[in-house]
Amino acid sequence: MQIKEVNNTKDKQAFLDVARQLYKNDPEWVCPLDNDIEAVFNAQRNTFYQHGEAIRWILTNDQGQLIGRISAFINEKKANYQDKRIGGVGFYECIHNDEASKILFDTANVWLKERKVTTVDGPINFGENDQYWGLLVEGYTQPTYGMAYNHPYYQKQFEANGYKVKMEQMTNEFSLENGLSPRFVKIAEYVMKRRPNLSIKQFDPSKIDSFAKDFINIYNDAWAEFENFTPIKKDYVVETFNKIKPVVDPGLVQFAYMDDEPAAFVMCLPDVNQIFKKFNGKLTLWNKLRFLYLKKTNFITRVRVVVMGSKPKYQNMGLESVLTYKCFQHVMKNTNMREIELSWVGDFNEKMQAIHKGLGATPSKKHITYRLELN
């Protein structure tokens, strides 16, 4: 076996092709867009390179066939926490072979140790946790856009190489075929009636700058209490909004304001993976035209709730319920989408778990973020 750092165009293509090779017989897998994966490792497109670095490798067997890949990265804004220095690994793929797996992990560990890393989280992304984050261990059905998918045996490979569970990430789902839960509707309508100073705005793609400011205002306040949190910056949010602009339905991104102060938001996206499954990762001109056509024909039937949050001082007021209610009203009135995926909620987030339960959602997937102590 031979492991090689990705450092030229041919290697970059090989890194992408590892996944195609390993999942070619898996009917549930959806090949991520090549452009999306490459953007993670492009310093001009990924703002995390402003305060971090990343590397990736490909593994081949003695016949030169692709059999694995892995990436490693360090984000200096989040690396130093208490007595730890934290790095990460991600985009892991490997054949069902213990030796191959060990080579990949050992190579990443050497690079991380050279940067004084003591603790490794994985599989994670060199970016925020809304995409490519966690190892799938339950619910091997077609993934929604941005959600991690992998072979079941990866769990044993991570654990055999010393990784322990850091957190579990639960994804729930429900159907809108029979409408929303009457109890949930009653709560949302009660909150709206009781709060005359509450106003709701849906996302306007022509006003990205304004909505990005409001998103940051809420997000950085809402997540400040969580471990190792670092505030997000405007350039990252604007980059994200521009990225989703071609696929976003403005009615699925809603903001709540209390006396005109940004208070809460919810971001949902149509599951474009239902279309991307046909593309094998290639966003050619023809596939772009196919995408526009299929999007207009109500081909997409599923929505992914990507993220929601509210400022701590507004968290017991039911604003998340109102925003979710508004989004799902829009879905039922204006789209053909009826399947809802609520992804993902960490085992530490009891408030969001309660909201999912209130909607009548049931468990559908579980991912795990693992942690390895190098020392």
Tab-separated table of C-alpha atoms in Angstrom:
chain	number	residue	atom	x	y	z
A	1	MET	CA	0.000	0.000	0.000
A	2	GLN	CA	1.119	3.547	-0.699
A	3	ILE	CA	-0.174	6.779	0.823
A	4	LYS	CA	0.338	10.045	-1.018
A	5	GLU	CA	-0.367	13.670	-0.188
A	6	VAL	CA	-2.762	15.383	-2.579
A	7	ASN	CA	-0.709	18.085	-4.290
A	8	ASN	CA	-1.701	18.255	-7.963
A	9	THR	CA	-4.730	18.138	-10.252
A	10	LYS	CA	-4.481	14.396	-10.791
A	11	ASP	CA	-4.373	13.733	-7.052
A	12	LYS	CA	-7.363	16.017	-6.458
A	13	GLN	CA	-9.404	14.017	-8.938
A	14	ALA	CA	-8.259	10.770	-7.321
A	15	PHE	CA	-9.356	12.065	-3.903
A	16	LEU	CA	-12.857	12.618	-5.322
A	17	ASP	CA	-12.876	9.294	-7.149
A	18	VAL	CA	-12.134	7.251	-4.009
A	19	ALA	CA	-15.732	7.714	-2.897
A	20	ARG	CA	-17.132	6.841	-6.307
A	21	GLN	CA	-15.131	3.635	-6.241
A	22	LEU	CA	-16.153	2.591	-2.734
A	23	TYR	CA	-19.888	3.330	-3.126
A	24	LYS	CA	-20.446	2.281	-6.728
A	25	ASN	CA	-22.711	-0.577	-5.622
A	26	ASP	CA	-24.525	1.300	-2.857
A	27	PRO	CA	-28.011	2.368	-4.054
A	28	GLU	CA	-28.511	4.849	-1.182
A	29	TRP	CA	-25.309	6.859	-1.591
A	30	VAL	CA	-25.467	10.281	-3.239
A	31	CYS	CA	-22.181	11.510	-4.655
A	32	PRO	CA	-21.434	14.985	-3.255
A	33	LEU	CA	-20.745	17.579	-5.914
A	34	ASP	CA	-17.060	17.676	-6.810
A	35	ASN	CA	-17.220	21.473	-6.648
A	36	ASP	CA	-18.496	21.369	-3.056
A	37	ILE	CA	-15.725	19.065	-1.846
A	38	GLU	CA	-13.016	20.986	-3.677
A	39	ALA	CA	-14.280	24.248	-2.178
A	40	VAL	CA	-13.437	22.932	1.294
A	41	PHE	CA	-9.781	22.600	0.276
A	42	ASN	CA	-9.552	25.855	-1.682
A	43	ALA	CA	-8.032	28.738	0.268
A	44	GLN	CA	-9.747	31.256	-2.010
A	45	ARG	CA	-13.207	29.772	-1.343
A	46	ASN	CA	-12.985	28.571	2.266
A	47	THR	CA	-12.598	31.395	4.799
A	48	PHE	CA	-11.290	28.947	7.425
A	49	TYR	CA	-7.895	29.111	5.709
A	50	GLN	CA	-7.576	32.616	7.136
A	51	HIS	CA	-6.931	31.030	10.521
A	52	GLY	CA	-6.111	27.407	9.815
A	53	GLU	CA	-4.658	24.828	7.466
A	54	ALA	CA	-5.714	21.540	5.902
A	55	ILE	CA	-4.113	18.607	4.116
A	56	ARG	CA	-5.375	15.430	2.456
A	57	TRP	CA	-4.051	12.083	1.326
A	58	ILE	CA	-5.050	9.219	-0.955
A	59	LEU	CA	-4.226	5.552	-0.395
A	60	THR	CA	-3.640	2.995	-3.138
A	61	ASN	CA	-2.959	-0.740	-3.070
A	62	ASP	CA	-0.014	-2.529	-4.648
A	63	GLN	CA	-1.797	-2.523	-7.995
A	64	GLY	CA	-2.274	1.252	-7.879
A	65	GLN	CA	-6.019	1.064	-7.225
A	66	LEU	CA	-7.649	3.703	-5.002
A	67	ILE	CA	-8.612	2.208	-1.635
A	68	GLY	CA	-8.827	5.113	0.806
A	69	ARG	CA	-8.508	8.783	1.651
A	70	ILE	CA	-8.400	11.103	4.664
A	71	SER	CA	-7.933	14.780	5.452
A	72	ALA	CA	-6.594	16.539	8.519
A	73	PHE	CA	-6.949	20.149	9.588
A	74	ILE	CA	-6.469	22.596	12.387
A	75	ASN	CA	-8.540	25.697	13.055
A	76	GLU	CA	-6.427	28.016	15.215
A	77	LYS	CA	-9.525	29.858	16.432
A	78	LYS	CA	-10.830	26.690	18.063
A	79	ALA	CA	-7.656	24.682	18.568
A	80	ASN	CA	-6.689	25.797	22.062
A	81	TYR	CA	-9.329	24.920	24.636
A	82	GLN	CA	-8.587	24.457	28.338
A	83	ASP	CA	-5.579	22.100	28.462
A	84	LYS	CA	-6.152	20.684	24.968
A	85	ARG	CA	-4.997	21.576	21.480
A	86	ILE	CA	-7.650	20.238	19.123
A	87	GLY	CA	-7.354	19.249	15.480
A	88	GLY	CA	-9.622	17.275	13.205
A	89	VAL	CA	-9.874	14.565	10.569
A	90	GLY	CA	-12.545	14.185	7.948
A	91	PHE	CA	-13.602	13.041	4.486
A	92	TYR	CA	-12.497	9.581	5.530
A	93	GLU	CA	-13.118	6.712	3.138
A	94	CYS	CA	-11.522	3.261	3.260
A	95	ILE	CA	-11.973	-0.285	2.071
A	96	HIS	CA	-12.882	-2.914	4.683
A	97	ASN	CA	-9.278	-3.525	5.685
A	98	ASP	CA	-7.717	-2.847	9.097
A	99	GLU	CA	-4.207	-2.232	7.768
A	100	ALA	CA	-5.418	0.332	5.247
A	101	SER	CA	-7.458	2.076	7.929
A	102	LYS	CA	-4.507	2.257	10.301
A	103	ILE	CA	-2.238	3.746	7.626
A	104	LEU	CA	-4.741	6.535	6.999
A	105	PHE	CA	-5.248	7.411	10.671
A	106	ASP	CA	-1.553	7.138	11.538
A	107	THR	CA	-0.600	9.460	8.687
A	108	ALA	CA	-3.106	12.082	9.806
A	109	ASN	CA	-1.961	11.746	13.413
A	110	VAL	CA	1.681	12.391	12.505
A	111	TRP	CA	0.760	15.616	10.711
A	112	LEU	CA	-1.403	16.754	13.625
A	113	LYS	CA	1.267	15.927	16.223
A	114	GLU	CA	3.731	18.060	14.258
A	115	ARG	CA	1.352	20.949	14.961
A	116	LYS	CA	1.291	20.131	18.678
A	117	VAL	CA	-2.253	18.731	18.540
A	118	THR	CA	-3.191	16.623	21.569
A	119	THR	CA	-6.834	15.871	20.746
A	120	VAL	CA	-8.454	14.893	17.452
A	121	ASP	CA	-12.145	15.151	16.596
A	122	GLY	CA	-13.595	13.285	13.658
A	123	PRO	CA	-14.991	12.839	11.218
A	124	ILE	CA	-15.601	16.574	10.954
A	125	ASN	CA	-15.376	19.277	8.319
A	126	PHE	CA	-12.909	22.128	7.815
A	127	GLY	CA	-15.829	24.502	8.269
A	128	GLU	CA	-19.029	24.792	10.291
A	129	ASN	CA	-20.893	21.687	11.427
A	130	ASP	CA	-23.903	21.965	9.103
A	131	GLN	CA	-22.166	19.821	6.460
A	132	TYR	CA	-20.056	16.641	6.358
A	133	TRP	CA	-20.017	16.297	10.136
A	134	GLY	CA	-20.141	13.061	12.110
A	135	LEU	CA	-20.069	9.351	11.317
A	136	LEU	CA	-23.355	7.746	10.331
A	137	VAL	CA	-24.099	4.775	12.630
A	138	GLU	CA	-27.888	4.417	12.258
A	139	GLY	CA	-30.264	5.125	9.371
A	140	TYR	CA	-28.524	4.082	6.175
A	141	THR	CA	-31.027	5.689	3.829
A	142	GLN	CA	-30.425	8.282	1.137
A	143	PRO	CA	-28.760	11.301	2.777
A	144	THR	CA	-30.060	14.831	2.440
A	145	TYR	CA	-27.787	17.492	0.995
A	146	GLY	CA	-24.751	18.090	3.194
A	147	MET	CA	-25.381	15.172	5.546
A	148	ALA	CA	-22.589	12.645	6.004
A	149	TYR	CA	-23.035	9.108	4.681
A	150	ASN	CA	-20.603	6.215	5.053
A	151	HIS	CA	-20.244	2.442	5.162
A	152	PRO	CA	-21.397	0.810	8.436
A	153	TYR	CA	-17.977	-0.775	9.069
A	154	TYR	CA	-16.380	2.683	9.464
A	155	GLN	CA	-17.591	2.733	13.072
A	156	LYS	CA	-15.373	-0.232	13.952
A	157	GLN	CA	-12.453	1.315	12.089
A	158	PHE	CA	-12.667	4.558	14.054
A	159	GLU	CA	-13.022	2.751	17.361
A	160	ALA	CA	-10.212	0.284	16.554
A	161	ASN	CA	-7.927	3.284	16.080
A	162	GLY	CA	-8.663	4.665	19.532
A	163	TYR	CA	-11.577	7.012	18.910
A	164	LYS	CA	-14.196	7.402	21.657
A	165	VAL	CA	-17.667	8.924	21.427
A	166	LYS	CA	-17.605	12.692	22.003
A	167	MET	CA	-21.255	13.338	21.142
A	168	GLU	CA	-24.231	11.760	19.408
A	169	GLN	CA	-26.084	13.712	16.741
A	170	MET	CA	-29.739	12.815	16.315
A	171	THR	CA	-31.762	13.411	13.164
A	172	ASN	CA	-35.550	13.143	13.246
A	173	GLU	CA	-38.181	13.155	10.539
A	174	PHE	CA	-41.898	13.490	10.011
A	175	SER	CA	-44.422	13.853	7.215
A	176	LEU	CA	-46.712	16.766	6.417
A	177	GLU	CA	-49.197	14.545	4.594
A	178	ASN	CA	-51.651	14.913	7.461
A	179	GLY	CA	-50.662	18.466	8.349
A	180	LEU	CA	-48.966	19.728	11.474
A	181	SER	CA	-49.642	18.491	14.969
A	182	PRO	CA	-52.734	20.356	16.298
A	183	ARG	CA	-50.930	20.919	19.591
A	184	PHE	CA	-47.956	22.445	17.804
A	185	VAL	CA	-50.204	24.741	15.737
A	186	LYS	CA	-52.033	25.847	18.884
A	187	ILE	CA	-48.751	26.752	20.606
A	188	ALA	CA	-47.435	28.708	17.606
A	189	GLU	CA	-50.665	30.663	17.149
A	190	TYR	CA	-50.842	31.402	20.876
A	191	VAL	CA	-47.304	32.814	20.842
A	192	MET	CA	-48.076	35.045	17.842
A	193	LYS	CA	-51.253	36.347	19.467
A	194	ARG	CA	-49.555	36.989	22.790
A	195	ARG	CA	-46.560	38.841	21.323
A	196	PRO	CA	-47.769	41.943	19.414
A	197	ASN	CA	-44.154	43.183	19.313
A	198	LEU	CA	-43.128	40.065	17.373
A	199	SER	CA	-42.537	40.404	13.641
A	200	ILE	CA	-41.522	37.750	11.111
A	201	LYS	CA	-39.535	38.251	7.923
A	202	GLN	CA	-38.680	35.687	5.304
A	203	PHE	CA	-35.279	35.661	3.652
A	204	ASP	CA	-34.799	37.961	0.678
A	205	PRO	CA	-31.887	36.868	-1.582
A	206	SER	CA	-31.537	40.465	-2.824
A	207	LYS	CA	-30.729	41.636	0.722
A	208	ILE	CA	-28.046	39.138	1.711
A	209	ASP	CA	-25.930	41.722	3.505
A	210	SER	CA	-28.768	42.743	5.825
A	211	PHE	CA	-29.853	39.195	6.629
A	212	ALA	CA	-26.244	38.121	7.160
A	213	LYS	CA	-25.897	40.765	9.881
A	214	ASP	CA	-29.083	39.561	11.567
A	215	PHE	CA	-27.978	35.916	11.325
A	216	ILE	CA	-24.638	36.719	12.974
A	217	ASN	CA	-26.338	38.798	15.661
A	218	ILE	CA	-28.524	35.836	16.656
A	219	TYR	CA	-26.102	32.973	16.056
A	220	ASN	CA	-23.176	34.365	18.015
A	221	ASP	CA	-25.411	35.052	20.999
A	222	ALA	CA	-27.297	31.748	20.816
A	223	TRP	CA	-24.238	29.479	20.668
A	224	ALA	CA	-21.898	31.426	22.958
A	225	GLU	CA	-22.491	29.028	25.860
A	226	PHE	CA	-21.403	25.890	23.996
A	227	GLU	CA	-17.982	24.301	24.365
A	228	ASN	CA	-15.166	25.788	22.340
A	229	PHE	CA	-17.461	28.253	20.558
A	230	THR	CA	-15.911	30.973	18.428
A	231	PRO	CA	-18.044	33.701	16.818
A	232	ILE	CA	-18.706	33.389	13.111
A	233	LYS	CA	-17.821	36.278	10.841
A	234	LYS	CA	-19.840	38.070	8.225
A	235	ASP	CA	-17.726	36.919	5.271
A	236	TYR	CA	-18.465	33.263	6.101
A	237	VAL	CA	-22.220	33.878	6.409
A	238	VAL	CA	-22.338	35.889	3.175
A	239	GLU	CA	-20.373	33.094	1.479
A	240	THR	CA	-22.919	30.550	2.778
A	241	PHE	CA	-25.937	32.610	1.704
A	242	ASN	CA	-24.473	33.086	-1.769
A	243	LYS	CA	-23.815	29.350	-1.980
A	244	ILE	CA	-27.423	28.418	-1.190
A	245	LYS	CA	-28.912	31.219	-3.281
A	246	PRO	CA	-29.495	29.023	-6.376
A	247	VAL	CA	-31.450	26.426	-4.392
A	248	VAL	CA	-33.013	28.325	-1.495
A	249	ASP	CA	-36.755	28.843	-1.236
A	250	PRO	CA	-37.077	32.193	0.600
A	251	GLY	CA	-40.178	30.964	2.414
A	252	LEU	CA	-38.069	28.284	4.123
A	253	VAL	CA	-35.699	30.755	5.793
A	254	GLN	CA	-37.465	32.859	8.406
A	255	PHE	CA	-36.314	35.447	10.954
A	256	ALA	CA	-38.107	36.632	14.096
A	257	TYR	CA	-37.702	40.116	15.576
A	258	MET	CA	-38.767	41.424	18.968
A	259	ASP	CA	-39.265	45.202	18.852
A	260	ASP	CA	-37.188	45.087	15.649
A	261	GLU	CA	-34.284	43.335	17.406
A	262	PRO	CA	-33.100	40.129	15.659
A	263	ALA	CA	-34.233	37.372	18.004
A	264	ALA	CA	-34.410	33.975	16.253
A	265	PHE	CA	-34.130	32.260	12.877
A	266	VAL	CA	-34.713	28.967	11.146
A	267	MET	CA	-33.033	27.839	7.922
A	268	CYS	CA	-34.521	25.024	5.848
A	269	LEU	CA	-33.414	23.906	2.410
A	270	PRO	CA	-35.065	21.784	-0.270
A	271	ASP	CA	-33.250	18.456	-0.448
A	272	VAL	CA	-31.433	18.980	-3.729
A	273	ASN	CA	-29.762	15.587	-3.227
A	274	GLN	CA	-32.898	14.104	-4.744
A	275	ILE	CA	-31.755	15.717	-8.002
A	276	PHE	CA	-27.990	15.534	-7.446
A	277	LYS	CA	-28.215	11.754	-7.142
A	278	LYS	CA	-28.527	11.736	-10.933
A	279	PHE	CA	-25.332	13.747	-11.468
A	280	ASN	CA	-22.598	11.525	-9.938
A	281	GLY	CA	-20.956	14.636	-8.503
A	282	LYS	CA	-20.594	16.416	-11.852
A	283	LEU	CA	-22.201	19.846	-12.212
A	284	THR	CA	-21.790	20.138	-15.977
A	285	LEU	CA	-23.721	22.645	-18.081
A	286	TRP	CA	-26.158	19.898	-19.058
A	287	ASN	CA	-26.676	18.926	-15.426
A	288	LYS	CA	-27.258	22.572	-14.495
A	289	LEU	CA	-30.034	22.712	-17.072
A	290	ARG	CA	-31.441	19.423	-15.774
A	291	PHE	CA	-31.365	20.824	-12.255
A	292	LEU	CA	-33.325	23.946	-13.210
A	293	TYR	CA	-35.904	21.859	-15.037
A	294	LEU	CA	-36.382	19.291	-12.266
A	295	LYS	CA	-36.518	21.982	-9.586
A	296	LYS	CA	-39.404	23.658	-11.411
A	297	THR	CA	-41.315	20.403	-11.846
A	298	ASN	CA	-41.688	19.819	-8.075
A	299	PHE	CA	-39.325	16.858	-8.289
A	300	ILE	CA	-38.048	17.609	-4.784
A	301	THR	CA	-40.315	16.195	-2.069
A	302	ARG	CA	-38.117	16.596	1.007
A	303	VAL	CA	-36.990	19.536	3.153
A	304	ARG	CA	-33.995	19.580	5.467
A	305	VAL	CA	-34.140	21.820	8.526
A	306	VAL	CA	-30.471	22.793	8.639
A	307	VAL	CA	-30.254	25.084	11.647
A	308	MET	CA	-32.412	27.108	13.996
A	309	GLY	CA	-31.605	29.208	17.009
A	310	SER	CA	-32.636	32.095	19.212
A	311	LYS	CA	-30.934	34.472	21.587
A	312	PRO	CA	-30.899	33.161	25.178
A	313	LYS	CA	-33.203	35.902	26.444
A	314	TYR	CA	-35.859	34.805	23.942
A	315	GLN	CA	-35.428	31.036	24.199
A	316	ASN	CA	-38.456	30.361	26.396
A	317	MET	CA	-40.900	32.393	24.332
A	318	GLY	CA	-41.717	29.837	21.620
A	319	LEU	CA	-40.171	31.800	18.759
A	320	GLU	CA	-38.652	28.662	17.212
A	321	SER	CA	-42.141	27.134	17.128
A	322	VAL	CA	-43.533	30.192	15.336
A	323	LEU	CA	-40.760	30.180	12.733
A	324	THR	CA	-41.088	26.457	12.125
A	325	TYR	CA	-44.849	26.868	11.798
A	326	LYS	CA	-44.374	29.645	9.217
A	327	CYS	CA	-41.920	27.547	7.194
A	328	PHE	CA	-44.124	24.481	7.143
A	329	GLN	CA	-47.209	26.532	6.287
A	330	HIS	CA	-45.274	27.755	3.258
A	331	VAL	CA	-44.302	24.193	2.356
A	332	MET	CA	-47.875	22.935	2.477
A	333	LYS	CA	-49.358	25.879	0.557
A	334	ASN	CA	-46.714	26.469	-2.090
A	335	THR	CA	-44.699	23.313	-2.713
A	336	ASN	CA	-44.934	19.603	-3.375
A	337	MET	CA	-42.609	18.835	-0.449
A	338	ARG	CA	-44.031	16.816	2.412
A	339	GLU	CA	-41.096	14.934	3.986
A	340	ILE	CA	-39.282	16.899	6.685
A	341	GLU	CA	-35.832	16.028	8.028
A	342	LEU	CA	-34.764	17.767	11.228
A	343	SER	CA	-30.998	17.491	11.285
A	344	TRP	CA	-29.020	17.249	13.394
A	345	VAL	CA	-29.373	17.856	17.144
A	346	GLY	CA	-26.558	17.067	19.554
A	347	ASP	CA	-27.267	14.983	22.634
A	348	PHE	CA	-26.418	18.083	24.704
A	349	ASN	CA	-29.203	20.210	23.172
A	350	GLU	CA	-32.294	19.304	25.187
A	351	LYS	CA	-34.280	22.372	24.107
A	352	MET	CA	-34.092	21.499	20.429
A	353	GLN	CA	-34.845	17.853	21.132
A	354	ALA	CA	-38.031	18.992	22.859
A	355	ILE	CA	-39.048	21.033	19.801
A	356	HIS	CA	-38.571	18.009	17.550
A	357	LYS	CA	-40.669	15.904	19.888
A	358	GLY	CA	-43.374	18.562	19.947
A	359	LEU	CA	-43.587	18.398	16.163
A	360	GLY	CA	-44.251	14.672	16.406
A	361	ALA	CA	-40.965	13.754	14.721
A	362	THR	CA	-39.449	10.289	15.072
A	363	PRO	CA	-35.759	9.233	15.023
A	364	SER	CA	-34.369	8.483	11.577
A	365	LYS	CA	-30.567	8.742	11.737
A	366	LYS	CA	-27.746	8.950	14.219
A	367	HIS	CA	-24.246	10.278	13.645
A	368	ILE	CA	-21.363	10.260	16.104
A	369	THR	CA	-18.567	12.768	16.474
A	370	TYR	CA	-15.593	10.872	17.871
A	371	ARG	CA	-12.598	12.128	19.861
A	372	LEU	CA	-9.086	10.700	20.050
A	373	GLU	CA	-6.594	11.672	22.752
A	374	LEU	CA	-3.159	11.412	21.143
A	375	ASN	CA	-1.255	11.419	24.416
